Coordinates of C-alpha atoms in Angstrom, one line a residue:
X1 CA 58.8 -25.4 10.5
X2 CA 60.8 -27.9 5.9
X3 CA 64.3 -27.3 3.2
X4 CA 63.9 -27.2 -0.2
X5 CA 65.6 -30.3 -2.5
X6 CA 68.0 -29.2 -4.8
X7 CA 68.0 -30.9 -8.1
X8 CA 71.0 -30.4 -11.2
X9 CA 71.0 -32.2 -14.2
X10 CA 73.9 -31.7 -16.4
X11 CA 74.0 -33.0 -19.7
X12 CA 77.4 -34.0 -21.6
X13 CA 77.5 -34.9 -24.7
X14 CA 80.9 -35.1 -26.5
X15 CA 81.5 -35.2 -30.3
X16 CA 84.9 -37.3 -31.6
X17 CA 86.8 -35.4 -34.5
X18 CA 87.1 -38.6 -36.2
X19 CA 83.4 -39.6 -36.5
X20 CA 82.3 -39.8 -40.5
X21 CA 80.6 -37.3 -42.1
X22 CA 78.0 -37.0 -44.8
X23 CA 78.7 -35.8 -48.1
X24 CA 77.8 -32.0 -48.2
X25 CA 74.5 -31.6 -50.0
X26 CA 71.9 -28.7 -50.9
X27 CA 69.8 -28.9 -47.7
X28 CA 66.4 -30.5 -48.5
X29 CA 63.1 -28.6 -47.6
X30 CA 61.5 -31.5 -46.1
X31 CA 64.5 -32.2 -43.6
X32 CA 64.7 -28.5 -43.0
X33 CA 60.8 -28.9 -41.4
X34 CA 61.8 -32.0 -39.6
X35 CA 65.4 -30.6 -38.2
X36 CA 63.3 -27.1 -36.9
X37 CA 59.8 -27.0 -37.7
X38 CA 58.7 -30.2 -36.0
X39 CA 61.0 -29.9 -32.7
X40 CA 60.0 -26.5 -32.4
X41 CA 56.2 -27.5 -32.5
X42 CA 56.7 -30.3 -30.3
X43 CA 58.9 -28.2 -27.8
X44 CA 56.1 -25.6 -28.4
X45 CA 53.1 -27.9 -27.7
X46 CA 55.4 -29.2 -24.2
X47 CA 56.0 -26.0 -23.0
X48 CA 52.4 -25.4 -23.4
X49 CA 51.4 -28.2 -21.3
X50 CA 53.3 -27.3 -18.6
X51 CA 51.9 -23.8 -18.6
X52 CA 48.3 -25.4 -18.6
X53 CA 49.0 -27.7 -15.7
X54 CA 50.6 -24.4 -13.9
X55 CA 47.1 -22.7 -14.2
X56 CA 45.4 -25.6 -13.3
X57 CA 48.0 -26.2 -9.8
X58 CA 47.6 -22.3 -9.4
X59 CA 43.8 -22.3 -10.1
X60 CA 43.5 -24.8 -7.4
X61 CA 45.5 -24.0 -4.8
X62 CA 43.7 -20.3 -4.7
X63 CA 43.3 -19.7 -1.1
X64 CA 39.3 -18.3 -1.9
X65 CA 38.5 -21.5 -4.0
X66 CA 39.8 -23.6 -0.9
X67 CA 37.9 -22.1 1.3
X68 CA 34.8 -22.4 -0.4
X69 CA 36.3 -26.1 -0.4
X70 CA 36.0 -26.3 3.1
X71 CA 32.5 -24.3 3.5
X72 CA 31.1 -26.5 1.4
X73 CA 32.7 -29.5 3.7
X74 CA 35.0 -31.2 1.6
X75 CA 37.1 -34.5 2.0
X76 CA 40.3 -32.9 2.5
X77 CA 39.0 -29.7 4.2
X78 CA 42.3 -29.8 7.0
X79 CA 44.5 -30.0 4.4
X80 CA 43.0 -26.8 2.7
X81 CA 43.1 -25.2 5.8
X82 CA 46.8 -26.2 6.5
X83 CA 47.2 -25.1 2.9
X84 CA 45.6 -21.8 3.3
X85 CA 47.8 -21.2 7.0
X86 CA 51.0 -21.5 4.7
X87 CA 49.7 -19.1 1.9
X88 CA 49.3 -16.5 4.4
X89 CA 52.7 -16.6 5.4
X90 CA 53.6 -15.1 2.0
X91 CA 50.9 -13.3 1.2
X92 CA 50.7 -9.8 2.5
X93 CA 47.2 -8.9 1.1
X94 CA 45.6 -11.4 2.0
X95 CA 46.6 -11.4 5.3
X96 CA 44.5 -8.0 5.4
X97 CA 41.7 -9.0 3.4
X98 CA 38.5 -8.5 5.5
X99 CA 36.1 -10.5 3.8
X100 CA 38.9 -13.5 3.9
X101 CA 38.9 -13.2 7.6
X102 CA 35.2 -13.0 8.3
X103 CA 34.4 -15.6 6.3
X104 CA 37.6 -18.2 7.9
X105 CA 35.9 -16.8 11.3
X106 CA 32.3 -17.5 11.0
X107 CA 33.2 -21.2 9.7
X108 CA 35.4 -21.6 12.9
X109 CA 33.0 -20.2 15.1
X110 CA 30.1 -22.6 13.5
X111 CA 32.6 -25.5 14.0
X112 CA 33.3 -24.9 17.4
X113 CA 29.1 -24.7 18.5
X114 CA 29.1 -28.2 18.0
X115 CA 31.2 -30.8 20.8
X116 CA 34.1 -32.9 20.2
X117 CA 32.6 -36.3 21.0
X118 CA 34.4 -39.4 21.0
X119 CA 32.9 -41.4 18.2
X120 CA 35.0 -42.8 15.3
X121 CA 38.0 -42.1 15.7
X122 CA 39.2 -41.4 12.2
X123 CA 36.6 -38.8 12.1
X124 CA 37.3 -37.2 15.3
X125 CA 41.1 -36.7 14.5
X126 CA 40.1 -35.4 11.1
X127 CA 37.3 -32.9 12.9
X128 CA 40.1 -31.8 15.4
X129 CA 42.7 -31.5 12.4
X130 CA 40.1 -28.9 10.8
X131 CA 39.9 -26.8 13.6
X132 CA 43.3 -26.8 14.4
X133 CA 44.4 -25.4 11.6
X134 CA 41.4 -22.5 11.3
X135 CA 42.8 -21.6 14.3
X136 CA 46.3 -21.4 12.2
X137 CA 44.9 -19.4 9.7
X138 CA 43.5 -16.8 11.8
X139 CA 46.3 -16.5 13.5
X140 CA 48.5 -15.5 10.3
X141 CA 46.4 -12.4 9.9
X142 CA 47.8 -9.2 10.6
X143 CA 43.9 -7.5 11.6
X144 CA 42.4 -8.2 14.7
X145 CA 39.0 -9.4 13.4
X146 CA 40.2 -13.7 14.7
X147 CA 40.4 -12.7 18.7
X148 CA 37.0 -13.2 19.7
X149 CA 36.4 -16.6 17.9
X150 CA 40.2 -17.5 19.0
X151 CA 39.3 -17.3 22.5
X152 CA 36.0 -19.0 22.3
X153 CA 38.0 -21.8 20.8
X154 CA 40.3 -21.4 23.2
X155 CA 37.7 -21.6 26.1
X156 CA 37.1 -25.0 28.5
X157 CA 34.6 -27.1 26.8
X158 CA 30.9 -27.0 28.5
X159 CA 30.6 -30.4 27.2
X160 CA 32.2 -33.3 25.3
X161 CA 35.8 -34.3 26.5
X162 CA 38.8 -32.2 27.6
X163 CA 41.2 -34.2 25.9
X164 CA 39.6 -34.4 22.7
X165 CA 39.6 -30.9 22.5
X166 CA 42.9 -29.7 24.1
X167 CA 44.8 -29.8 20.7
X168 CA 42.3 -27.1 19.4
X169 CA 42.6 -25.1 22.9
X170 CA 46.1 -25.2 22.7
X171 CA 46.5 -23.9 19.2
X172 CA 44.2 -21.4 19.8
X173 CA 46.1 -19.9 22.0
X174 CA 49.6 -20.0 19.9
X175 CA 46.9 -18.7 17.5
X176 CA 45.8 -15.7 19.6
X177 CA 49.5 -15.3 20.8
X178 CA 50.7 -15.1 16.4
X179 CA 48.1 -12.5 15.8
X180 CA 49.2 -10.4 18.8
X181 CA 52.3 -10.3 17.1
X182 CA 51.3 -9.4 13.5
X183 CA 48.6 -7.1 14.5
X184 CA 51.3 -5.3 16.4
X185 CA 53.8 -5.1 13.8
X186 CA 51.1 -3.8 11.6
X187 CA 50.2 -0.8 14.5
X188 CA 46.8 -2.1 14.8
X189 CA 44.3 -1.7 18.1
X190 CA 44.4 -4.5 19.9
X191 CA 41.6 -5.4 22.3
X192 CA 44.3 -5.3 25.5
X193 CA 42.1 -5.2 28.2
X194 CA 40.3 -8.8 27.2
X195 CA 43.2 -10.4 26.1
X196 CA 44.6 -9.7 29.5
X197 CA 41.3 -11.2 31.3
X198 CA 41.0 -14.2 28.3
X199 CA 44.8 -15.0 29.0
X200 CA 44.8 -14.3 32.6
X201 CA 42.2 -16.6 33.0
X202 CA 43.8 -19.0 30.9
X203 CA 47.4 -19.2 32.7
X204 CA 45.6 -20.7 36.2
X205 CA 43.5 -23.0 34.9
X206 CA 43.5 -26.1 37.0
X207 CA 45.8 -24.8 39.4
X208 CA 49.6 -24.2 39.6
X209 CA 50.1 -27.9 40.1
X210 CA 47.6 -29.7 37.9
X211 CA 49.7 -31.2 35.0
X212 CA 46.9 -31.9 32.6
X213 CA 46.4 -28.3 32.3
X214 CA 49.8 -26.9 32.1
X215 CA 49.9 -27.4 28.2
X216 CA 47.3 -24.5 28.4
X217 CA 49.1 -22.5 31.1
X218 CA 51.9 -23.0 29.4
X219 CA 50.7 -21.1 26.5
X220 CA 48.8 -18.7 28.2
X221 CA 52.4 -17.2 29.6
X222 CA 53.9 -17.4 26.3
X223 CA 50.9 -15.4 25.0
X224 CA 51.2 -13.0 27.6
X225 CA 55.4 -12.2 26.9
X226 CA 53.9 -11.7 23.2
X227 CA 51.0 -9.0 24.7
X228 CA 53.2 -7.1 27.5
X229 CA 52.5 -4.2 29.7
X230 CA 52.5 -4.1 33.6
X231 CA 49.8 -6.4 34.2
X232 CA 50.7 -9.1 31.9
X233 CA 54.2 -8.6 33.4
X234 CA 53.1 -8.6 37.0
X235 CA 51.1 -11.9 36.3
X236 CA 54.3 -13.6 34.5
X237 CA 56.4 -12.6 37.3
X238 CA 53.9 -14.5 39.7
X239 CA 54.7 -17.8 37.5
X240 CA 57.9 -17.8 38.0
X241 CA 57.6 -18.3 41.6
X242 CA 53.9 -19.8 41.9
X243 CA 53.7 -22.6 38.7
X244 CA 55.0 -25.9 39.1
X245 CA 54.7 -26.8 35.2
X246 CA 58.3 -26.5 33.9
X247 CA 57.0 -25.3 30.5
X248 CA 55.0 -22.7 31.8
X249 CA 57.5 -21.2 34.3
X250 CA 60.3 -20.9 31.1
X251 CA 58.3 -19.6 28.6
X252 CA 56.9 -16.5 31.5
X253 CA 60.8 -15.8 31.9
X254 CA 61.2 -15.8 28.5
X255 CA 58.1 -13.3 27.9
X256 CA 60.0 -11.0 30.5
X257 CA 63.0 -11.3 28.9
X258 CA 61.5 -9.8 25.7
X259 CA 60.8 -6.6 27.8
X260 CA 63.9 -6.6 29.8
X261 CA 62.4 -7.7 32.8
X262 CA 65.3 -8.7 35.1
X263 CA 63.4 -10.9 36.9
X264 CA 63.3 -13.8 34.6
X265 CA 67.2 -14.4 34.8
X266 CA 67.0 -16.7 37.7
X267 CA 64.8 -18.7 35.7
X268 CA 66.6 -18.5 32.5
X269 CA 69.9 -20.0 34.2
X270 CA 67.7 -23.1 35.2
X271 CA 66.5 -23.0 31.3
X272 CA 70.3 -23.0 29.7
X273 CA 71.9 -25.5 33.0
X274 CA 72.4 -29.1 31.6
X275 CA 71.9 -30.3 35.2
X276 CA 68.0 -29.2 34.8
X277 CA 65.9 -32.2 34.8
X278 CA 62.7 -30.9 35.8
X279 CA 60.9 -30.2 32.7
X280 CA 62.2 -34.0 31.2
X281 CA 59.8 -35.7 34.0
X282 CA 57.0 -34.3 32.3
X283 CA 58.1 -35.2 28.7
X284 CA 55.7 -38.7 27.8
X285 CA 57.6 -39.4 24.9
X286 CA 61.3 -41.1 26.1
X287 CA 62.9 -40.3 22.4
X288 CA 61.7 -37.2 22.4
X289 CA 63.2 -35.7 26.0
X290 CA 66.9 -35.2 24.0
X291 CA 65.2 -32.5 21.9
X292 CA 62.9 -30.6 24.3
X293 CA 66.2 -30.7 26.5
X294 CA 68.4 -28.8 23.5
X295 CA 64.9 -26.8 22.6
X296 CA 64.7 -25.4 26.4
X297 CA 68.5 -24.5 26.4
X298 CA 68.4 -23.0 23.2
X299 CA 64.9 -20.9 24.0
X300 CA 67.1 -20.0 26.9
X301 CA 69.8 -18.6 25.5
X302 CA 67.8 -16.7 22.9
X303 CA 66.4 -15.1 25.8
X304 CA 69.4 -14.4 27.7
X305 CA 70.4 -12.2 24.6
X306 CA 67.1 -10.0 24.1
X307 CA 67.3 -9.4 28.3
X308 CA 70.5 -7.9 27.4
X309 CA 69.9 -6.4 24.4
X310 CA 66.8 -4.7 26.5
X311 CA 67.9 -4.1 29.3
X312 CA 71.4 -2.7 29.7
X313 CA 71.7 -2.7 33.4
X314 CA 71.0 -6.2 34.1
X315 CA 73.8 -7.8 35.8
X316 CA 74.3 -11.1 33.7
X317 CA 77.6 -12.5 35.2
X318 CA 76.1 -14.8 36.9
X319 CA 75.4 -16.7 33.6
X320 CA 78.8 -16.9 32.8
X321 CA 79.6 -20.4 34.6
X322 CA 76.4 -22.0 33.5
X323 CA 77.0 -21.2 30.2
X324 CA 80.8 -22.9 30.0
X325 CA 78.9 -26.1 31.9
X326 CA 76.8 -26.0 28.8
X327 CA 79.4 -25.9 26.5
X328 CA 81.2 -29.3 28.1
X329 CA 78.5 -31.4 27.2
X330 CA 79.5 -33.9 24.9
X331 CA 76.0 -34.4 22.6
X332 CA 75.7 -30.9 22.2
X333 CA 73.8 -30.1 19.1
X334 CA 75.5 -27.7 16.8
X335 CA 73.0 -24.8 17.0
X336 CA 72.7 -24.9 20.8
X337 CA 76.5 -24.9 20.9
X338 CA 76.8 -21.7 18.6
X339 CA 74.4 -20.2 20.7
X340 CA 75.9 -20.6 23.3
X341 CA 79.6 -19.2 22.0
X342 CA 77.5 -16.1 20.7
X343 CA 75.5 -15.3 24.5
X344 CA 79.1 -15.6 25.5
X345 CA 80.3 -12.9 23.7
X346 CA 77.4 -10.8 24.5
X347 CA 78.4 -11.2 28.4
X348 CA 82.6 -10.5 27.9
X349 CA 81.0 -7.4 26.1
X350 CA 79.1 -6.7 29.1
X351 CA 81.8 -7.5 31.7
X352 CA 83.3 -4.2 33.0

């Protein structure tokens, strides 16, 4: 997720009483068609211009005309693709267009028959740009027609390298775990059953302890708080207990918290606790442990609400004290901090 830039121009223009003035004359014809004639022409032929260069912007950035872009295997096909991802954010109807969907999920699935191979590199990243962002698109669809080529994408590679394609794996399965969501909202059928198996599958890979794999693990138990029912549940409650991948572990409580499941809470007061270091260790990027430390608490807390807000028999008291430790901390970002005050409130509410 970017703010828009807010631009004013005023103009002032003053006039002093005292400035000379021509003598008062008969107005002349010809300085009647330069004083309104011409500007109005020239503000005519402007405004004109501008509506012509609108076409042409609109003309191109028409989702159908990009993707025949990409079919055809152009330059800048990831940034179509990207481009296409953020038009079906808006769009309602063509998030429901059929033909749309097949036609983003045969060229996915005719991508993905070929390996990632490390070659040149500029090429690869651009190769594994494109597919990331197919996967996107699919995923912004509100018809279930992207799950089978989303979990073939998603699947290990039979050849080529692992990390090469583990950004495509990975968004295939945020992918998979978005179009749950939509296709729910939009009281479709959803193919339950195999995304259980697919993300079932998917959340051991590698083993509870293998940290190359826990991006996908992680993942796979997010996607399976977004599916829900006993089995996805029974499974999540199992990470909780069984994974040693920080990220995986928090986002399973926080997929039980989003059906009320009590037994995420232990976990959750590890997620908001400033004394958590755990899931920091596993962070590569120094700079960047600050944020995924704020991001955690903050997922946290958001999760602490919807367990109370679904469950109202939960006791939550014991969140209380970690929540005040939370609030002492001195870099506390804004957001995280009014969080905070708010889950607050929901537990005095809850206190009897």
């Amino acid at each position: 997720m970017a703010d828009p830039d807010q631009q004013e121009d005023k103009a002032k223009d003053s006039i002093r009483a005292t400035d000379a003035l021509p003598p008062v004359e008969p107005p002349d014809p010809g300085l009647i068609l330069k004083l309104f004639f011409v500007p109005g022409l020239i503000v005519f032929i402007v405004v004109m211009v501008v509506l012509g260069v609108t076409a042409l912007v609109s003309l191109g950035s028409d989702p159908l005309e990009r993707l025949a872009a990409i079919e055809r295997g152009a330059a800048n096909a990831w940034q179509e693709a990207e481009s296409i991802a953020n038009e079906l954010r808006s769009n309602e109807e063509l998030r429901s267009n059929k033909e749309f969907n097949t036609r983003m999920e045969a060229f996915l699935r005719q991508k993905i028959q070929d390996p990632l191979t490390t070659g040149n590199e500029e090429e690869l990243n651009t190769e594994i740009k494109l597919r990331v962002f197919l996967c996107k698109c699919l995923g912004e669809f509100d018809i279930p027609g992207g799950f089978p080529v989303l979990m073939e994408a998603a699947m290990p590679p039979q050849s080529g390298t692992e990390a090469a394609g583990l950004d495509v794996r990975q968004a295939a399965i945020e992918s998979i775990a978005l179009l749950i969501h939509n296709v729910q909202n939009a009281k479709g059928q959803l193919p339950e059953t195999q995304l259980f198996d697919f993300l079932n599958d998917r959340s051991r890979e590698g083993g509870a302890t293998d940290k190359d794999l826990g991006p996908i693990r992680s993942r796979a138990a997010f996607a399976l708080g977004v599916l829900g029912g006993e089995q996805a549940e029974a499974r999540l409650e199992e990470m909780l207990t069984l994974e040693f991948y920080p990220d995986a572990r928090f986002n399973a409580a926080t997929g039980l918290a989003r059906w009320g499941n009590a037994a995420c809470l232990e976990t959750l007061t590890e997620m908001i606790d400033p004394d958590t270091t755990a899931p920091l260790e596993v962070e590569q990027i120094e700079e960047a442990r600050d944020i995924k430390r704020w991001t955690i608490q903050f997922n946290g807390i958001k999760a602490a609400e919807l367990l109370a807000e679904k469950n109202a028999d939960v006791d939550l008291s014991s969140l209380t004290p970690v929540v005040h430790k939370l609030q002492e901390v001195e870099d506390l970002p804004a957001a995280v901090a009014q969080q905070a005050k708010q889950l607050l409130n929901v537990l005095r509410e809850r206190t009897p």
